[in-house]
Coordinates of C-alpha atoms in Angstrom, one line a residue:
X1 CA 94.8 67.6 90.4
X2 CA 93.3 67.3 93.9
X3 CA 89.5 69.3 95.0
X4 CA 88.3 70.5 98.0
X5 CA 84.5 69.4 96.5
X6 CA 82.2 67.7 98.3
X7 CA 79.6 66.8 95.6
X8 CA 80.4 62.9 93.8
X9 CA 77.9 64.6 91.5
X10 CA 79.8 67.4 90.0
X11 CA 78.8 69.8 86.7
X12 CA 79.4 72.9 85.2
X13 CA 76.0 75.0 84.7
X14 CA 76.4 77.4 82.1
X15 CA 72.9 79.0 82.9
X16 CA 72.2 81.0 86.6
X17 CA 69.0 79.2 87.4
X18 CA 70.1 75.6 87.1
X19 CA 73.3 76.2 88.9
X20 CA 71.3 77.9 91.6
X21 CA 68.9 74.6 91.7
X22 CA 71.8 72.2 91.3
X23 CA 73.0 74.3 94.0
X24 CA 70.4 73.4 96.9
X25 CA 70.0 70.2 96.1
X26 CA 73.9 69.6 96.1
X27 CA 74.4 72.0 99.1
X28 CA 78.6 70.3 99.6
X29 CA 78.9 71.7 96.2
X30 CA 81.7 73.8 95.1
X31 CA 82.9 74.7 90.8
X32 CA 84.6 72.6 89.0
X33 CA 88.6 72.2 89.4
X34 CA 88.3 75.2 92.5
X35 CA 90.7 74.3 95.9
X36 CA 94.2 72.9 94.5
X37 CA 95.4 73.0 97.1
X38 CA 98.0 70.2 96.2
X39 CA 99.5 71.8 93.4
X40 CA 102.9 73.9 93.6
X41 CA 102.1 77.7 91.8
X42 CA 104.2 78.0 88.7
X43 CA 106.4 80.8 88.7
X44 CA 104.1 84.3 88.3
X45 CA 100.9 82.6 88.8
X46 CA 98.8 84.7 91.4
X47 CA 95.7 82.8 93.0
X48 CA 92.8 84.1 92.1
X49 CA 89.8 83.7 94.9
X50 CA 86.3 83.8 94.0
X51 CA 84.1 85.8 96.5
X52 CA 79.7 85.3 96.4
X53 CA 77.4 87.7 97.6
X54 CA 74.1 88.2 99.7
X55 CA 72.2 84.6 100.2
X56 CA 73.8 82.6 97.3
X57 CA 77.1 80.2 97.5
X58 CA 80.0 79.5 95.7
X59 CA 78.2 77.3 93.4
X60 CA 75.1 79.0 91.8
X61 CA 77.4 82.0 91.7
X62 CA 80.7 80.9 89.8
X63 CA 79.5 77.4 88.3
X64 CA 80.6 79.0 84.5
X65 CA 83.7 81.4 86.2
X66 CA 85.2 79.3 87.8
X67 CA 86.0 76.1 85.4
X68 CA 86.6 79.1 82.3
X69 CA 89.1 80.3 84.9
X70 CA 91.2 77.7 85.8
X71 CA 91.3 75.9 81.6
X72 CA 93.2 79.7 81.4
X73 CA 95.6 78.2 83.6
X74 CA 94.4 79.9 86.9
X75 CA 94.5 78.5 90.5
X76 CA 91.6 79.6 91.4
X77 CA 89.7 79.4 94.7
X78 CA 86.8 79.9 96.0
X79 CA 84.6 78.8 100.1
X80 CA 81.6 79.1 101.3
X81 CA 81.2 82.3 104.4
X82 CA 78.8 84.1 106.9
X83 CA 76.2 81.9 107.4
X84 CA 73.5 84.2 110.1
X85 CA 72.6 80.9 111.9
X86 CA 69.8 83.2 113.1
X87 CA 68.4 85.0 110.3
X88 CA 65.3 83.0 108.9
X89 CA 66.4 83.2 105.2
X90 CA 69.9 81.4 106.4
X91 CA 67.8 78.0 107.2
X92 CA 68.1 76.9 104.1
X93 CA 71.2 74.5 103.5
X94 CA 73.0 76.4 100.3
X95 CA 72.4 80.1 101.5
X96 CA 75.3 82.4 102.5
X97 CA 76.7 85.5 103.1
X98 CA 73.5 86.3 105.6
X99 CA 76.1 87.5 108.3
X100 CA 76.9 91.5 108.8
X101 CA 79.5 92.1 107.2
X102 CA 82.5 92.7 108.9
X103 CA 82.0 89.4 111.1
X104 CA 81.7 87.9 107.3
X105 CA 85.2 90.4 106.2
X106 CA 86.9 88.4 109.2
X107 CA 85.5 85.5 107.9
X108 CA 86.8 85.7 104.3
X109 CA 90.4 87.3 105.2
X110 CA 91.3 84.4 107.1
X111 CA 90.7 82.0 103.7
X112 CA 92.2 84.6 102.1
X113 CA 95.5 84.1 103.5
X114 CA 95.0 80.8 104.0
X115 CA 95.2 80.6 100.2
X116 CA 98.3 82.5 100.3
X117 CA 100.4 80.9 103.3
X118 CA 99.8 77.4 101.5
X119 CA 100.5 78.4 97.8
X120 CA 103.5 80.4 98.8
X121 CA 102.3 82.7 97.0
X122 CA 102.9 87.1 97.8
X123 CA 99.3 89.1 96.5
X124 CA 96.1 87.2 95.1
X125 CA 93.3 88.1 92.7
X126 CA 90.5 89.0 93.8
X127 CA 86.7 88.2 92.7
X128 CA 83.7 89.3 94.2
X129 CA 79.7 89.7 92.8
X130 CA 77.5 92.0 94.9
X131 CA 78.4 91.7 98.2
X132 CA 81.4 90.1 96.9
X133 CA 82.0 92.9 95.8
X134 CA 82.4 94.9 98.6
X135 CA 84.3 92.0 100.2
X136 CA 87.1 92.6 97.7
X137 CA 86.8 96.2 98.2
X138 CA 86.9 96.4 101.8
X139 CA 90.1 93.6 102.0
X140 CA 92.2 95.4 99.6
X141 CA 91.5 98.2 101.1
X142 CA 92.8 96.7 104.5
X143 CA 95.7 94.5 103.1
X144 CA 96.6 97.1 101.1
X145 CA 98.1 98.8 104.3
X146 CA 100.1 96.2 105.9
X147 CA 101.7 94.7 102.7
X148 CA 105.4 93.8 103.1
X149 CA 107.8 96.1 100.6
X150 CA 108.6 95.1 96.9
X151 CA 112.3 94.6 97.6
X152 CA 113.7 95.5 94.1
X153 CA 111.3 99.2 94.4
X154 CA 110.7 99.5 98.2
X155 CA 107.4 100.2 97.4
X156 CA 105.1 98.3 100.1
X157 CA 103.9 94.9 98.3
X158 CA 100.1 95.0 99.1
X159 CA 98.7 91.3 99.2
X160 CA 95.7 92.5 96.4
X161 CA 97.1 92.4 92.8
X162 CA 93.8 93.2 91.0
X163 CA 90.7 94.0 92.9
X164 CA 87.5 93.2 90.5
X165 CA 83.7 93.9 91.1
X166 CA 81.5 92.4 89.4
X167 CA 78.1 94.1 90.2
X168 CA 79.5 95.0 93.9
X169 CA 77.3 96.4 96.7
X170 CA 80.4 98.6 97.4
X171 CA 78.0 101.3 97.8
X172 CA 75.0 100.2 99.2
X173 CA 72.2 100.1 97.5
X174 CA 68.7 101.3 96.7
X175 CA 67.5 98.2 95.6
X176 CA 64.8 99.5 93.1
X177 CA 63.8 102.0 96.3
X178 CA 62.7 98.9 98.2
X179 CA 66.3 100.5 100.7
X180 CA 64.5 104.1 100.2
X181 CA 60.7 103.5 101.6
X182 CA 63.1 101.0 104.4
X183 CA 64.9 103.6 105.7
X184 CA 62.1 106.5 105.2
X185 CA 60.1 103.7 107.7
X186 CA 62.6 103.6 110.1
X187 CA 63.1 107.0 111.1
X188 CA 59.4 106.5 111.5
X189 CA 58.9 103.2 113.2
X190 CA 62.1 100.7 114.1
X191 CA 62.2 97.4 111.5
X192 CA 65.7 96.8 111.3
X193 CA 65.5 94.4 114.2
X194 CA 62.9 92.2 112.2
X195 CA 65.1 93.1 108.7
X196 CA 68.1 91.5 110.5
X197 CA 65.9 88.1 111.6
X198 CA 64.3 87.7 108.2
X199 CA 67.4 88.4 106.0
X200 CA 70.5 88.4 108.0
X201 CA 72.2 91.6 109.3
X202 CA 73.7 91.9 105.8
X203 CA 71.1 93.6 103.7
X204 CA 70.6 95.9 106.6
X205 CA 74.1 96.6 105.8
X206 CA 74.2 97.0 102.6
X207 CA 71.2 99.4 102.7
X208 CA 71.9 103.0 101.5
X209 CA 73.2 105.1 103.7
X210 CA 73.5 102.5 106.4
X211 CA 75.4 102.0 109.6
X212 CA 77.4 100.1 108.3
X213 CA 78.4 102.2 104.3
X214 CA 78.6 105.5 106.0
X215 CA 80.6 104.2 109.1
X216 CA 82.7 101.7 107.8
X217 CA 83.3 101.8 103.5
X218 CA 82.1 105.1 101.6
X219 CA 85.4 106.7 101.6
X220 CA 87.2 103.6 100.8
X221 CA 87.9 104.3 97.3
X222 CA 90.1 102.4 95.6
X223 CA 93.0 101.0 97.7
X224 CA 96.7 102.3 96.7
X225 CA 99.0 100.2 94.8
X226 CA 95.6 98.4 93.7
X227 CA 94.0 97.2 89.9
X228 CA 90.5 97.8 90.3
X229 CA 88.2 96.5 87.8
X230 CA 84.5 97.1 88.3
X231 CA 81.5 95.4 86.1
X232 CA 78.0 96.3 85.9
X233 CA 74.8 96.2 84.0
X234 CA 72.3 98.7 83.6
X235 CA 69.3 96.6 83.9
X236 CA 70.3 95.6 87.4
X237 CA 67.8 95.4 90.0
X238 CA 69.8 94.7 93.2
X239 CA 72.3 96.7 93.3
X240 CA 70.8 100.3 92.3
X241 CA 71.8 102.8 90.9
X242 CA 74.2 100.3 88.8
X243 CA 76.3 102.9 88.2
X244 CA 76.9 102.9 92.1
X245 CA 78.9 99.2 91.9
X246 CA 81.9 101.3 89.9
X247 CA 84.5 103.3 91.5
X248 CA 86.3 106.6 91.4
X249 CA 89.7 108.0 91.0
X250 CA 91.8 107.8 94.4
X251 CA 91.0 110.7 96.3
X252 CA 94.8 113.0 96.1
X253 CA 94.4 113.8 99.6
X254 CA 95.2 109.9 100.2
X255 CA 98.0 109.2 102.6
X256 CA 98.8 106.3 101.1
X257 CA 100.6 105.9 97.3
X258 CA 98.1 105.6 94.8
X259 CA 101.2 106.1 92.0
X260 CA 100.2 102.5 91.0
X261 CA 96.4 102.3 91.7
X262 CA 93.8 101.9 88.2
X263 CA 90.4 102.1 88.3
X264 CA 88.5 100.8 85.0
X265 CA 85.1 100.6 85.3
X266 CA 83.0 98.3 83.0
X267 CA 78.9 98.3 81.8
X268 CA 78.5 95.0 79.8
X269 CA 76.3 97.2 77.9
X270 CA 78.5 99.6 76.3
X271 CA 80.6 99.3 73.1
X272 CA 77.6 97.6 70.9
X273 CA 77.0 94.9 73.3
X274 CA 72.7 96.2 73.4
X275 CA 71.8 92.0 73.5
X276 CA 73.2 91.7 76.3
X277 CA 70.1 92.5 79.0
X278 CA 71.7 90.8 82.2
X279 CA 70.6 91.1 85.3
X280 CA 72.2 91.3 89.4
X281 CA 72.6 87.2 88.8
X282 CA 72.6 86.9 84.5
X283 CA 76.0 89.2 84.2
X284 CA 77.8 86.3 86.5
X285 CA 77.1 83.9 83.4
X286 CA 77.4 87.2 80.2
X287 CA 80.2 86.2 77.9
X288 CA 81.3 90.1 78.0
X289 CA 82.0 89.4 81.9
X290 CA 83.7 86.3 81.2
X291 CA 86.1 88.2 78.8
X292 CA 86.8 91.1 80.8
X293 CA 88.0 88.8 83.7
X294 CA 90.3 87.3 80.9
X295 CA 91.4 89.9 80.4
X296 CA 92.0 91.9 83.3
X297 CA 93.2 88.6 85.0
X298 CA 96.0 87.8 81.8
X299 CA 98.0 92.0 82.1
X300 CA 96.9 92.2 78.6
X301 CA 96.4 95.8 78.4
X302 CA 94.8 95.3 74.4
X303 CA 90.8 95.2 75.5
X304 CA 90.7 95.9 78.5
X305 CA 89.2 99.5 77.3
X306 CA 87.7 98.0 75.1
X307 CA 86.5 94.2 75.4
X308 CA 85.0 92.8 71.5
X309 CA 82.3 90.1 73.3
X310 CA 78.5 90.4 72.6
X311 CA 75.8 88.0 73.5
X312 CA 72.3 87.7 73.5
X313 CA 72.0 86.9 77.5
X314 CA 69.0 87.4 79.0
X315 CA 67.6 87.6 83.0
X316 CA 68.0 84.6 85.5
X317 CA 69.6 82.9 83.1
X318 CA 72.6 83.7 80.6
X319 CA 73.4 83.8 77.6
X320 CA 71.1 82.4 75.1
X321 CA 72.2 80.3 71.9

């Protein structure tokens, strides 16, 4: 199997903090098994594209999930995107997704289209974390209106089969009250220029009630003909309130055909998983998250609405024991 991983010291980390440290020591690192551009897709195989979140990178986000997907027969692709060279936080080599969300969407769309073109697939499965979830929702909506008709049904086939968000910020966030306070101050003293310079346009875009949220994504909802799975944690301190990471049902007044649209919302603590204390980052290393992803991508409906995997998960790390 061929991979674009430029880091010769490739590892598989199963906890967030060690993966984060590794990614900053090896800024070109990619998760094991991703970006195999040479192997022909098997019949019926749909490539999976992973989209990391704000100030993150593909390695620290997907170090555990990507190899797991590959081990289960999925072709997985990932990229680091959206580096705002003018922001202070982006001076760190392994920090990405600091640019404006719409600017990053153009870069991500080009990568997804490259995956479709190079693999010959008609659809992709998208998995995004945090800002990556917002990017997934946005791309699914924009691309669902451009898909080619399915010869067997005559229905338009969207480019996205599964749109999966993990702690997705598609509705904006109060950031545990910090963004709310920022909006209050902004009405009195302009601070957004300073915020953009320090943390990047993406942070401004994801503030609740920001111009981006109000004008670009607040009314998007689920994309037509796409299966949406949203995964959250009650202990999310970044995307708050945590249930803002869910999606509602399709708008009955929508001009698009939503007959094949599906939305399933999960909280990792549901169904007896009370010892899972996943925060915004360790949810990526939770066994419940992994199970939901595998079941969703397999299309097996047996446990999709009632996952069973449990584990003791702690913030900033992941499963213990």
